[in-house]
Coordinates of C-alpha atoms in Angstrom, one line a residue:
Chain A
M18 CA 80.0 11.0 129.2
S19 CA 81.6 14.3 128.5
W20 CA 80.4 17.7 129.3
F21 CA 79.2 18.4 125.8
S22 CA 76.6 15.6 125.9
K23 CA 74.4 17.4 128.3
P24 CA 70.7 17.0 127.5
K25 CA 69.7 19.4 124.8
R26 CA 67.0 21.8 125.7
K27 CA 64.3 22.2 123.2
L28 CA 64.6 25.5 121.4
V29 CA 61.7 27.8 121.7
S30 CA 61.0 29.6 118.5
Q31 CA 61.8 33.3 118.8
K32 CA 59.9 34.1 115.7
R33 CA 56.6 35.8 116.5
E34 CA 53.8 34.1 114.7
L35 CA 50.4 35.5 114.2
P36 CA 47.6 33.5 115.8
G37 CA 45.2 33.2 112.9
D38 CA 42.1 33.6 114.9
V39 CA 43.2 36.9 116.4
W40 CA 45.2 38.7 113.8
D41 CA 45.0 39.0 110.0
R42 CA 47.5 40.4 107.6
C43 CA 46.0 42.6 104.9
A44 CA 46.7 41.3 101.4
G45 CA 46.3 44.9 100.2
C46 CA 48.8 46.9 102.4
G47 CA 50.4 44.3 104.6
E48 CA 49.1 45.9 107.7
I49 CA 48.5 43.5 110.7
L50 CA 44.9 43.8 111.7
Y51 CA 43.0 42.7 114.8
S52 CA 40.4 40.2 113.6
G53 CA 37.7 41.7 115.8
R54 CA 38.2 45.1 114.4
L55 CA 38.3 43.7 110.8
E56 CA 35.0 41.9 111.4
E57 CA 33.4 45.1 112.8
N58 CA 34.6 46.8 109.6
L59 CA 32.8 44.2 107.4
H60 CA 36.1 42.6 106.5
V61 CA 37.4 45.7 104.8
C62 CA 40.9 46.9 105.7
P63 CA 40.5 50.1 107.7
N64 CA 43.9 51.1 106.5
C65 CA 43.8 50.7 102.7
G66 CA 40.2 49.6 101.9
H67 CA 41.1 46.2 100.7
H68 CA 38.0 43.9 100.6
F69 CA 38.6 40.6 102.2
R70 CA 36.6 37.6 101.0
I71 CA 33.7 36.9 103.4
A72 CA 31.4 34.0 104.0
A73 CA 28.0 34.0 102.4
E74 CA 26.2 34.1 105.8
A75 CA 28.2 37.2 106.9
Y76 CA 27.2 39.0 103.6
E77 CA 23.6 38.2 104.3
A78 CA 23.9 39.5 107.9
M79 CA 25.4 42.7 106.5
L80 CA 22.6 43.3 103.9
L81 CA 19.5 42.1 105.5
D82 CA 17.2 43.5 108.2
G83 CA 17.3 41.6 111.4
G84 CA 20.8 40.3 110.6
G85 CA 20.0 37.5 108.2
L86 CA 17.5 35.5 106.0
A87 CA 13.9 35.1 107.2
E88 CA 13.9 31.9 105.3
L89 CA 16.6 29.7 103.8
H90 CA 15.6 28.1 100.5
D91 CA 16.4 24.7 99.1
E92 CA 18.8 23.9 101.9
H93 CA 18.6 20.1 101.1
L94 CA 19.9 20.3 97.6
R95 CA 23.2 18.4 97.3
S96 CA 25.6 17.9 94.4
A97 CA 25.3 14.5 92.7
D98 CA 28.3 13.1 90.8
P99 CA 26.7 12.5 87.4
L100 CA 30.0 11.8 85.6
A101 CA 31.6 9.8 88.4
F102 CA 34.4 12.3 87.9
V103 CA 37.9 11.4 89.2
D104 CA 41.1 13.4 88.7
S105 CA 43.8 13.3 91.4
R106 CA 40.9 13.0 93.8
S107 CA 37.3 12.0 93.2
Y108 CA 34.6 14.7 92.9
A109 CA 32.7 12.9 95.7
E110 CA 35.6 13.4 98.0
R111 CA 36.0 17.1 97.0
I112 CA 32.3 17.7 97.8
E113 CA 32.6 16.0 101.2
Q114 CA 35.7 18.0 102.1
A115 CA 34.0 21.2 101.0
E116 CA 31.0 20.4 103.1
Q117 CA 33.1 19.8 106.1
R118 CA 35.1 23.1 105.6
G119 CA 32.7 25.5 104.0
G120 CA 29.2 24.5 105.1
D121 CA 26.4 22.5 103.7
Q122 CA 24.9 24.8 101.1
D123 CA 27.1 24.1 98.2
A124 CA 28.5 27.3 96.6
I125 CA 25.4 29.4 97.1
R126 CA 22.9 30.2 99.8
T127 CA 19.5 31.3 98.7
G128 CA 16.5 32.6 100.6
R129 CA 14.1 35.4 101.5
G130 CA 14.8 38.4 103.6
E131 CA 14.1 42.2 103.8
I132 CA 16.2 45.2 103.0
G133 CA 14.8 48.4 104.6
G134 CA 11.5 46.7 105.1
R135 CA 11.2 45.6 101.5
E136 CA 11.0 41.9 100.7
V137 CA 13.8 40.5 98.5
H138 CA 15.1 37.2 97.3
L139 CA 18.8 36.9 97.9
G140 CA 21.4 34.5 96.5
T141 CA 24.9 34.7 98.0
M142 CA 27.8 32.7 96.6
D143 CA 30.5 31.3 98.8
F144 CA 33.9 31.1 97.2
R145 CA 35.1 28.6 99.9
F146 CA 33.0 25.8 98.4
I147 CA 35.1 24.5 95.5
G148 CA 36.0 28.0 94.4
G149 CA 32.4 29.1 94.3
S150 CA 32.1 27.0 91.2
M151 CA 28.7 26.6 89.5
G152 CA 27.4 23.1 89.1
S153 CA 23.9 21.7 88.9
V154 CA 23.0 22.7 92.5
V155 CA 24.0 26.4 92.0
G156 CA 22.1 26.5 88.7
E157 CA 19.0 24.9 90.2
K158 CA 19.0 27.1 93.3
I159 CA 19.2 30.2 91.2
R160 CA 16.5 28.9 88.9
R161 CA 14.2 28.2 91.8
L162 CA 15.0 31.6 93.4
A163 CA 14.2 33.5 90.2
D164 CA 11.0 31.6 89.8
R165 CA 10.0 32.4 93.3
S166 CA 10.7 36.0 92.7
L167 CA 8.5 35.8 89.7
E168 CA 5.7 34.2 91.6
R169 CA 5.8 36.6 94.5
R170 CA 6.8 39.6 92.3
V171 CA 9.7 40.2 94.6
P172 CA 13.1 41.7 93.5
L173 CA 16.1 39.4 93.1
I174 CA 19.6 40.1 94.2
I175 CA 22.6 37.8 93.6
I176 CA 26.0 38.3 95.1
S177 CA 28.5 36.5 92.9
A178 CA 31.9 35.1 93.9
S179 CA 33.0 32.3 91.6
G180 CA 35.8 30.9 89.5
G181 CA 33.2 29.8 86.9
A182 CA 31.6 26.5 85.9
R183 CA 32.4 23.4 87.9
M184 CA 34.5 21.2 85.6
Q185 CA 33.7 18.0 87.6
E186 CA 30.1 18.2 86.3
G187 CA 31.2 18.6 82.7
I188 CA 28.6 19.7 80.2
L189 CA 25.9 19.8 82.9
S190 CA 27.7 22.7 84.5
L191 CA 27.9 24.6 81.2
M192 CA 24.2 24.1 80.7
Q193 CA 23.4 25.8 84.0
M194 CA 24.4 29.0 82.2
G195 CA 21.5 28.5 79.8
K196 CA 19.2 27.5 82.7
T197 CA 19.9 30.5 84.8
A198 CA 19.7 32.8 81.8
A199 CA 16.3 31.3 80.9
A200 CA 15.0 31.9 84.4
L201 CA 16.3 35.5 84.4
E202 CA 14.8 36.2 81.0
Q203 CA 11.4 35.2 82.2
L204 CA 11.8 37.4 85.3
A205 CA 12.9 40.4 83.1
S206 CA 10.0 40.0 80.8
A207 CA 7.7 40.2 83.8
G208 CA 9.3 43.5 84.9
I209 CA 10.8 42.4 88.1
P210 CA 14.1 43.9 89.1
Y211 CA 17.3 41.9 89.3
V212 CA 20.4 43.4 90.8
S213 CA 23.8 41.6 90.3
V214 CA 26.6 42.3 92.8
L215 CA 30.1 41.2 91.7
T216 CA 32.7 40.4 94.4
N217 CA 36.2 39.1 94.1
P218 CA 36.5 37.0 92.0
T219 CA 33.7 36.6 89.4
T220 CA 35.0 34.9 86.3
G221 CA 34.1 32.3 83.6
G222 CA 30.7 30.8 83.1
V223 CA 29.2 32.7 86.1
T224 CA 30.2 36.1 84.6
A225 CA 29.1 34.9 81.2
S226 CA 25.6 34.1 82.5
Y227 CA 23.7 35.5 85.5
A228 CA 26.4 37.8 86.8
M229 CA 26.3 40.1 83.7
L230 CA 22.5 39.9 83.3
G231 CA 21.6 42.3 86.1
D232 CA 19.3 45.2 85.3
V233 CA 21.8 47.0 87.4
I234 CA 25.3 45.6 88.1
L235 CA 27.3 46.7 91.1
A236 CA 30.8 45.6 92.1
E237 CA 33.1 45.7 95.1
P238 CA 36.3 47.8 94.8
G239 CA 39.2 45.9 93.4
A240 CA 37.3 42.7 92.6
L241 CA 38.7 40.6 89.7
I242 CA 35.9 40.3 87.1
G243 CA 36.3 38.7 83.7
F244 CA 35.4 36.0 81.2
A245 CA 38.8 34.3 80.8
G246 CA 41.2 34.1 83.7
P247 CA 44.2 36.4 83.6
R248 CA 46.6 33.4 83.4
V249 CA 44.8 31.9 80.4
I250 CA 44.9 35.3 78.6
K251 CA 48.5 35.8 79.3
E252 CA 49.3 32.3 77.9
T253 CA 47.2 32.9 74.8
I254 CA 48.5 36.4 73.8
R255 CA 52.0 36.0 75.3
Q256 CA 52.1 39.5 76.5
D257 CA 52.0 41.1 79.9
L258 CA 48.5 42.3 80.9
P259 CA 47.9 46.1 81.5
E260 CA 47.9 47.4 85.0
G261 CA 44.5 47.0 86.7
F262 CA 43.2 44.7 83.9
Q263 CA 40.0 42.9 84.8
T264 CA 39.4 44.8 88.0
A265 CA 36.1 46.3 89.0
E266 CA 37.6 49.7 88.1
F267 CA 38.6 48.5 84.7
L268 CA 35.1 47.2 84.0
E269 CA 33.5 50.4 85.2
E270 CA 35.7 52.5 82.9
H271 CA 34.8 50.2 79.9
G272 CA 31.1 50.6 80.6
M273 CA 30.5 47.0 81.7
I274 CA 29.1 47.7 85.2
D275 CA 27.1 50.6 86.7
R276 CA 28.9 51.4 89.9
I277 CA 31.6 50.4 92.3
V278 CA 30.2 50.3 95.8
P279 CA 32.4 49.7 98.9
R280 CA 31.0 47.0 101.1
P281 CA 29.9 49.3 104.0
E282 CA 27.7 51.2 101.5
M283 CA 26.2 48.2 99.7
R284 CA 23.1 47.8 101.8
G285 CA 22.2 51.5 101.4
A286 CA 22.9 51.4 97.6
L287 CA 20.6 48.3 97.2
A288 CA 17.8 49.9 99.3
T289 CA 18.0 53.1 97.1
L290 CA 18.0 51.1 93.9
L291 CA 15.1 49.0 94.8
D292 CA 13.2 52.1 95.8
H293 CA 13.7 53.4 92.2
M294 CA 12.8 50.1 90.5
C295 CA 10.1 48.5 92.5
Chain B
M26 CA 48.2 7.5 62.4
S27 CA 47.6 4.4 64.5
I28 CA 48.5 0.9 63.4
E29 CA 44.8 0.2 63.0
Q30 CA 44.3 3.1 60.7
E31 CA 47.3 2.1 58.6
G32 CA 45.9 -1.4 58.3
L33 CA 42.6 0.1 57.2
A34 CA 44.3 2.4 54.7
E35 CA 46.0 -0.6 53.1
L36 CA 42.8 -2.6 52.9
R37 CA 41.1 0.4 51.4
N38 CA 43.8 0.9 48.8
H39 CA 43.6 -2.8 47.9
V40 CA 39.9 -2.6 47.3
E41 CA 40.3 0.6 45.3
E42 CA 43.0 -0.9 43.1
L43 CA 41.0 -4.0 42.4
R44 CA 38.0 -1.9 41.4
N45 CA 40.1 0.2 39.0
K46 CA 41.7 -2.8 37.4
A47 CA 38.4 -4.4 36.9
R48 CA 37.0 -1.3 35.3
E49 CA 40.0 -0.9 33.0
R50 CA 39.8 -4.5 31.8
G51 CA 36.1 -4.9 31.9
I52 CA 36.2 -7.9 34.3
D53 CA 33.5 -8.7 36.8
V54 CA 35.3 -9.0 40.2
S55 CA 32.2 -8.5 42.3
A56 CA 32.6 -12.0 43.8
E57 CA 36.0 -11.0 45.1
L58 CA 35.1 -7.4 45.9
G59 CA 32.0 -8.2 47.9
P60 CA 33.7 -9.9 50.8
L61 CA 36.7 -7.5 50.8
E62 CA 34.4 -4.5 51.0
A63 CA 32.4 -6.1 53.8
E64 CA 35.7 -6.8 55.6
L65 CA 36.7 -3.2 55.1
A66 CA 33.4 -1.9 56.5
A67 CA 33.6 -4.2 59.5
A68 CA 37.2 -3.2 60.3
H69 CA 36.2 0.5 60.0
D70 CA 33.2 0.1 62.4
E71 CA 35.4 -1.8 64.8
A72 CA 38.1 0.8 64.7
M73 CA 35.6 3.6 65.3
A74 CA 34.0 1.8 68.2
R75 CA 37.4 1.5 69.8
L76 CA 38.2 5.2 69.6
S77 CA 39.0 6.8 72.9
R78 CA 37.4 10.1 73.8
F79 CA 40.6 11.9 73.1
D80 CA 40.7 10.3 69.6
R81 CA 37.3 11.9 69.1
V82 CA 38.6 15.2 70.2
K83 CA 41.3 14.9 67.4
L84 CA 38.7 13.9 64.9
A85 CA 36.4 16.8 65.9
R86 CA 39.3 19.2 65.2
N87 CA 40.2 17.6 61.8
Q88 CA 40.7 20.5 59.3
D89 CA 39.0 18.6 56.5
R90 CA 35.7 18.2 58.3
P91 CA 32.8 20.3 56.9
F92 CA 32.7 23.8 58.5
S93 CA 29.7 26.1 58.8
F94 CA 29.9 27.4 55.3
D95 CA 30.0 23.9 53.9
Y96 CA 26.7 23.1 55.7
I97 CA 25.1 26.4 54.8
H98 CA 25.9 26.1 51.1
G99 CA 25.2 22.4 51.2
I100 CA 21.7 22.4 52.7
G101 CA 20.1 25.4 51.2
T102 CA 20.0 28.0 48.4
D103 CA 20.1 31.8 48.0
F104 CA 22.5 32.4 50.9
F105 CA 22.8 36.1 51.6
E106 CA 25.5 36.9 54.2
L107 CA 24.9 39.6 56.7
R108 CA 27.8 41.2 58.5
G109 CA 28.6 43.4 61.4
D110 CA 27.4 44.0 65.0
R111 CA 26.5 47.7 64.3
V112 CA 28.6 48.6 67.3
F113 CA 32.3 47.9 66.7
R114 CA 33.2 45.7 63.7
D115 CA 32.4 42.6 61.8
D116 CA 33.8 39.4 63.4
P117 CA 34.7 36.8 60.7
A118 CA 34.8 34.1 63.4
I119 CA 31.0 34.1 63.4
V120 CA 29.2 34.2 60.1
G121 CA 25.5 34.4 59.3
G122 CA 22.7 35.4 57.0
W123 CA 19.5 34.4 55.2
L124 CA 19.2 31.0 53.6
R125 CA 16.4 29.3 51.8
L126 CA 15.7 25.9 53.2
E127 CA 12.9 23.7 51.6
G128 CA 11.6 26.9 50.0
R129 CA 11.4 28.8 53.4
P130 CA 13.8 31.5 54.5
V131 CA 15.7 30.8 57.7
M132 CA 18.5 32.6 59.5
V133 CA 21.7 30.7 59.7
I134 CA 24.6 31.5 62.1
G135 CA 27.8 29.6 62.7
H136 CA 31.4 29.7 63.9
Q137 CA 33.7 29.7 60.9
K138 CA 37.2 28.2 60.9
G139 CA 39.6 28.5 58.0
R140 CA 41.2 25.7 56.1
E141 CA 44.5 27.4 55.4
M142 CA 46.6 29.6 57.6
K143 CA 45.7 32.9 55.9
E144 CA 42.0 32.2 56.2
N145 CA 42.4 30.9 59.7
L146 CA 44.2 34.1 60.9
R147 CA 41.4 36.2 59.4
R148 CA 38.8 34.1 61.2
N149 CA 40.9 33.9 64.4
F150 CA 40.7 30.0 64.1
G151 CA 36.9 30.3 64.8
S152 CA 37.4 32.0 68.2
P153 CA 34.9 34.9 68.3
H154 CA 35.2 38.3 70.0
P155 CA 32.2 40.0 71.7
E156 CA 31.3 41.6 68.3
G157 CA 30.8 38.1 66.9
Y158 CA 28.2 37.3 69.5
R159 CA 26.6 40.7 69.1
K160 CA 26.3 40.1 65.4
A161 CA 24.7 36.8 66.1
K162 CA 22.3 38.5 68.5
R163 CA 21.4 41.0 65.9
L164 CA 20.6 38.3 63.3
M165 CA 18.5 36.4 65.8
R166 CA 16.4 39.5 66.5
L167 CA 16.1 40.0 62.8
A168 CA 14.8 36.4 62.4
E169 CA 12.4 37.0 65.2
K170 CA 11.1 40.2 63.6
F171 CA 10.2 38.4 60.4
G172 CA 9.1 35.1 62.0
R173 CA 11.9 33.0 60.5
P174 CA 13.5 30.1 62.4
V175 CA 17.2 30.2 63.4
V176 CA 19.7 27.4 62.7
T177 CA 23.1 27.7 64.3
F178 CA 26.4 25.7 63.7
I179 CA 28.7 25.3 66.6
D180 CA 32.4 24.8 65.8
T181 CA 34.8 26.7 68.1
Q182 CA 37.6 26.1 70.6
G183 CA 36.0 28.8 72.6
A184 CA 35.4 32.5 72.8
Y185 CA 38.7 34.3 72.4
P186 CA 40.6 35.1 75.6
G187 CA 42.3 38.4 74.8
I188 CA 42.6 41.9 76.1
G189 CA 40.3 43.5 73.6
A190 CA 37.7 40.8 74.1
E191 CA 37.6 41.4 77.8
E192 CA 37.6 45.2 77.3
R193 CA 34.5 44.9 75.1
G194 CA 32.7 42.6 77.4
Q195 CA 33.1 39.0 76.2
A196 CA 31.2 37.7 79.2
E197 CA 28.3 40.2 78.7
A198 CA 28.0 39.4 75.0
I199 CA 27.7 35.7 75.7
A200 CA 25.4 36.1 78.7
R201 CA 23.1 38.4 76.7
N202 CA 22.9 35.9 73.9
L203 CA 21.8 33.1 76.3
A204 CA 19.0 35.3 77.6
V205 CA 17.9 36.4 74.1
M206 CA 17.9 32.8 72.8
A207 CA 16.0 31.6 75.9
G208 CA 13.2 34.1 75.0
L209 CA 13.3 34.1 71.2
R210 CA 9.8 33.7 69.7
V211 CA 10.9 31.6 66.7
P212 CA 12.3 28.1 66.5
I213 CA 16.0 27.5 67.1
V214 CA 17.9 24.4 66.0
S215 CA 21.6 24.2 67.0
C216 CA 24.0 21.8 65.4
V217 CA 27.4 20.9 67.0
I218 CA 29.4 20.1 63.9
G219 CA 33.0 20.0 65.3
E220 CA 34.3 21.5 68.5
G221 CA 31.8 22.8 71.1
G222 CA 34.1 24.9 73.2
S223 CA 32.4 26.0 76.5
G224 CA 30.6 29.3 76.8
G225 CA 31.9 30.3 73.3
A226 CA 29.8 27.5 71.9
L227 CA 26.7 28.0 74.1
G228 CA 26.7 31.7 73.2
I229 CA 25.0 30.6 69.9
G230 CA 23.7 27.3 71.3
V231 CA 20.6 27.7 73.5
A232 CA 18.0 26.0 71.3
D233 CA 14.8 24.0 71.0
R234 CA 16.7 21.1 69.5
V235 CA 20.4 20.4 69.8
L236 CA 21.8 18.1 67.2
M237 CA 25.4 16.8 67.2
M238 CA 27.6 15.1 64.6
E239 CA 28.7 11.7 65.8
N240 CA 32.4 12.7 66.1
A241 CA 31.9 16.2 67.4
I242 CA 32.7 17.1 71.0
Y243 CA 31.1 19.6 73.4
S244 CA 32.6 20.4 76.8
V245 CA 32.7 22.9 79.6
I246 CA 36.5 23.2 79.2
S247 CA 39.0 21.8 76.7
P248 CA 40.6 18.5 77.8
E249 CA 44.0 20.4 77.7
G250 CA 42.7 23.2 79.9
C251 CA 41.1 20.7 82.3
A252 CA 44.3 18.6 82.5
A253 CA 46.4 21.7 83.2
I254 CA 44.2 22.6 86.1
L255 CA 43.2 19.3 87.7
W256 CA 46.2 17.1 86.7
R257 CA 48.7 20.0 86.6
S258 CA 49.9 19.0 83.2
R259 CA 48.6 19.0 79.6
E260 CA 50.1 15.5 79.2
H261 CA 47.0 14.1 80.9
S262 CA 44.6 15.5 78.3
D263 CA 43.5 12.0 77.4
K264 CA 42.5 11.3 81.0
A265 CA 40.7 14.7 81.2
A266 CA 38.8 13.9 77.9
E267 CA 37.7 10.5 79.4
A268 CA 36.6 12.2 82.7
L269 CA 34.7 15.1 81.0
K270 CA 32.4 12.8 78.9
L271 CA 32.4 15.1 75.9
T272 CA 31.3 12.9 73.0
A273 CA 28.0 13.1 71.2
R274 CA 26.8 9.8 72.8
D275 CA 27.8 11.0 76.2
L276 CA 25.9 14.2 75.8
Q277 CA 22.8 12.3 74.5
D278 CA 23.0 10.1 77.6
L279 CA 23.2 13.3 79.8
G280 CA 20.1 14.8 78.2
V281 CA 21.9 17.7 76.6
V282 CA 21.8 16.5 72.9
D283 CA 18.5 15.5 71.2
Q284 CA 19.9 13.7 68.2
V285 CA 23.3 12.3 67.2
I286 CA 23.8 12.4 63.4
P287 CA 25.8 9.4 62.2
E288 CA 28.8 10.3 60.1
P289 CA 30.1 8.6 57.0
R290 CA 32.4 5.7 57.6
G291 CA 35.7 7.0 58.8
G292 CA 34.3 10.4 59.8
A293 CA 32.8 13.5 58.3
H294 CA 36.1 14.5 56.7
T295 CA 36.1 11.4 54.4
D296 CA 32.8 12.4 52.7
R297 CA 31.8 16.0 53.4
E298 CA 28.8 16.0 51.1
A299 CA 27.3 12.9 52.8
A300 CA 27.9 14.4 56.3
V301 CA 26.3 17.7 55.3
E302 CA 23.3 16.0 53.8
A303 CA 22.8 13.8 56.9
M304 CA 22.7 16.9 59.1
G305 CA 20.6 18.8 56.5
A306 CA 17.9 16.1 56.6
A307 CA 17.8 16.2 60.4
I308 CA 17.6 20.0 60.5
R309 CA 14.6 20.0 58.0
R310 CA 12.8 17.4 60.0
H311 CA 13.2 19.3 63.3
L312 CA 12.2 22.6 61.7
R313 CA 9.0 21.0 60.3
E314 CA 8.1 19.7 63.8
L315 CA 8.9 23.0 65.5
A316 CA 6.9 25.0 63.0
K317 CA 3.7 23.6 64.5
L318 CA 4.2 25.3 67.9
E319 CA 2.8 28.7 68.8
P320 CA 5.6 31.1 69.8
R321 CA 4.5 31.1 73.5
D322 CA 4.5 27.3 73.7
L323 CA 7.8 27.2 71.9
V324 CA 9.5 29.5 74.5
A325 CA 7.9 27.7 77.4
S326 CA 9.1 24.3 76.2
R327 CA 12.6 25.6 75.5
R328 CA 12.7 26.9 79.0
D329 CA 11.5 23.6 80.4
K330 CA 14.2 21.8 78.4
Y331 CA 16.9 23.8 80.1
Y332 CA 15.2 23.7 83.5
A333 CA 15.4 19.9 83.4
I334 CA 19.2 19.7 82.8
G335 CA 21.4 18.9 85.8
A336 CA 21.9 16.3 88.4
W337 CA 21.3 16.9 92.1
E338 CA 20.0 15.1 95.2
E339 CA 17.6 16.3 97.9
R340 CA 18.7 15.1 101.3

């Protein structure tokens, strides 16, 4: 045994890593943010105003009196697998995994609550659940929520965050666009207000149905909003896309939405709007 | 062309040759022809039954299939085309106008592809911009105003994904049409005649009755697009087509399509006239049935139809 075979000591990494539960890096400005502070600020970067994605429940807490829904609706609805769809993984597996990670309410939570003492029906999408994609459960929950709004003559608010229709349910997903539009059309003809709030991202079949059918449409700053995804457009036209294309600001400029409302002002904006329309 | 199709073509040519010779020489060959023709028909049916879903996708895209104008001119008379959305421009990817069907005026609207390159470029290969959907909406409102039913023909890869289309609100244009069609107080019959490409198809496809040609397809996403996302390569388009269940029979099983219209042997492109007439007969029958309903009942039953679509569990 020579001197150089001395037992190696395990090297301790000198690189400072960010413990994910305490610090977050802002995707907008790169600033390192203390998670507690970020949460207090409704997941909006205090430095640059970048809006982080937030869970549906956190959005409800932010908007509603008493910090949440008075009643959660249709909590027992679960996605079936009507096509027995399998790609690299089975759809059944994807659902199971999403339920373990993102909760048990599929890609939307729906229920009843109050904003400034006024009863509302609120649907809040959750992007963490298979990209917030719209399948039969999302369509059915929105349908029932709109019908309850009609019955009780209570205004409807939907917060969207979605990549679009859920491919794994094939044509049935596409038809949810027709189903939700039919429910909203009935609500509209009864004179009950529907406010649509678009968050990052809102694309595809969700944009092309209930998200764009609001009597008033609000959006969070910087949110990606469109019909086709930017990658698909780029591949189709083989050109670079203009700066700021398909952002909330772009849509506002082109007359497609009413207002951009930063998250901390959303609750107040909705309360004022409902005062005007109810 | 597959080996099977080559074999079929050979058999078909043989039968044709025999028929011609017989005619020229005035010989009666029916004894020989009969069995041959039966063999040909059986072989055809067998080949069609064996088609994969991706084979159907290719058939649905065949340039020789009847397009919207073929149906419009084939099933009715006195067609008067109406153009423009009154906002921005006329979109030639969606056409429409008044048509007389069994003596009654109806509004027809359809995606229109072109058969040659020049025509295809003008019609953007049947991929509409927002103004196409807004023209369609205008024509539907016009039909409603005068109490005329609406017949739509679906044949598009999808709504066009481009900069101008996004700027002018492709999503809003489609969404608005869904709502308008859901509440329209006149009958709507939609016919999927070729490609039913996602929201771009549904944008003129919310209806009391949805009819579909046997070899047409209708899907939430193209098999190529689906393969690129879920299999990470377009090479797996055949697998995606299988998984998406996008054929007429699939959609009938899923409760989305009300009637599948059988196509002539070999597909609609082999005998356009027969294909158009088969669809025309179905349209007339459904319009006669729908004419009996009061507007309020019509709208309610249409809504119920869409409310019933989907698959979920309550646990």
